[in-house]
Amino acid sequence: MKFIAFNVRSDEEKYFKAWEKQSDVQVECVAAPLTTEKLDGLAGYDAVLTLQTGTYPEKMFEKFKEVGVKVLSIRNVGVDNIDLKAATENGILVTNVPAYSPNAIAEFSVTQLLQLLRNTTLFRRRVAAHDFRWAPFVGKELRSLTVGVLGTGRIGRAAINIYRGFGAKVIAYDLYPNPELKKEGIYVDSYAELFAQADVITLHMPATAADHHLIGAEAIAQMKDGVYLINTARGALVDTEALIAGIKNGKIAGAALDTYENESPIFNHDLKDQPLKDTVFKELLELDNVLITPHVAFYTETAVENMVTIALKSAQEAVTKGTTATLVNQ
Ligand code: COI
């Protein structure tokens, strides 16, 4: 059996090599992303492993079928960039890694909120300029706040546990409530109810067409004054221009964004010698109370190892058995 993995970073390579050694599968690692020009070269490979940072359109799956690739195994959770219908129509099995480390993302989102609440960026900037005064950057404690968690899947639940550890009051909303959490009475009945009560809103839901720009001008108007927004989920959930307006008029006290709706040409690229073309993103970068990180909430040693090894195992199982527990197009 032969696999080819694209977008392989240096921090992933050792996990690919270790897995290959203990299996009977040959795995070729390529640093570059999978692009349409490379599709003809895929003949002879049973599975393709990628990260969901590009798009996976219909013509890609038609080519997979033509050259004999049976499986697309993505080393992450989200499948919003993949034309799953086209994959199914072409008989290609798509697998993901639904739980490589929910804690990695949950911990990062809490980290970012704490930085906002304690004004660490502002203090760091002051200290760098040898200004060691305190006022006016007095902080807030989590135990005095209500945290509204949107999405109570694995990541949302890990975040809830952490917030509870800090003594925060936690409320949540999910179209598909978790039975255990429901018993605890954590859920409110609507987005509007959560917006009205939460001092902090943290997003832990997938991006669907129905939730595109969920956090837009109308939602922001329903929120408490001085609300904090944390997005480690998907950029498309937030209308960035509405968010910028909310920050500028003081409705939103701070935002931490690890995802951005047009992030693909920016995140995980070194653009220091190039002008930033995206004017909305540039405006975000200039705001003092917005923390931007380049989609790194997932990026821990535990998560990276799991992403690689689970994706490989899923691909192997899908090729040999025609199915696997992490199949997403069935
Ligand atoms: C995901 O797992 O869906 C992520 O957002 C991580 C990223 C590397 C694509």
Short mmCIF file of N, CA and C and ligand atoms in Angstrom, two decimals, residues 51-52 76-78 100 234 295 298 307, ligand 1:
data_model
loop_
_atom_site.label_atom_id
_atom_site.label_comp_id
_atom_site.label_asym_id
_atom_site.label_seq_id
_atom_site.Cartn_x
_atom_site.Cartn_y
_atom_site.Cartn_z
N LEU A 51 -3.87 18.53 4.84
CA LEU A 51 -4.48 19.39 5.87
C LEU A 51 -5.55 20.20 5.17
N GLN A 52 -6.61 20.51 5.89
CA GLN A 52 -7.71 21.21 5.25
C GLN A 52 -7.44 22.71 5.18
N ASN A 76 -7.16 16.84 10.15
CA ASN A 76 -7.78 17.83 11.04
C ASN A 76 -9.27 17.52 11.17
N VAL A 77 -9.99 18.39 11.89
CA VAL A 77 -11.42 18.12 12.12
C VAL A 77 -12.30 18.63 10.98
N GLY A 78 -12.21 19.95 10.71
CA GLY A 78 -13.17 20.63 9.84
C GLY A 78 -13.16 20.11 8.42
N TYR A 100 -8.38 15.16 17.81
CA TYR A 100 -6.93 14.98 17.99
C TYR A 100 -6.48 15.52 19.33
N ARG A 234 -14.12 28.90 13.36
CA ARG A 234 -14.01 29.15 11.94
C ARG A 234 -14.27 30.63 11.65
N HIS A 295 -4.29 30.79 13.34
CA HIS A 295 -4.91 29.45 13.36
C HIS A 295 -3.98 28.42 14.03
N PHE A 298 -4.83 24.75 17.61
CA PHE A 298 -4.66 23.29 17.59
C PHE A 298 -3.22 22.87 17.83
N MET A 307 -2.89 13.98 15.08
CA MET A 307 -3.40 14.29 13.74
C MET A 307 -2.74 13.38 12.70
C1 COI B 1 -9.24 21.77 12.30
O1 COI B 1 -8.81 20.72 12.81
O2 COI B 1 -10.31 21.77 11.68
C2 COI B 1 -8.44 22.98 12.38
O3 COI B 1 -9.01 24.04 12.40
C3 COI B 1 -6.95 22.87 12.39
C4 COI B 1 -6.27 23.35 11.14
C5 COI B 1 -4.88 22.80 11.04
C6 COI B 1 -7.01 23.13 9.86
#
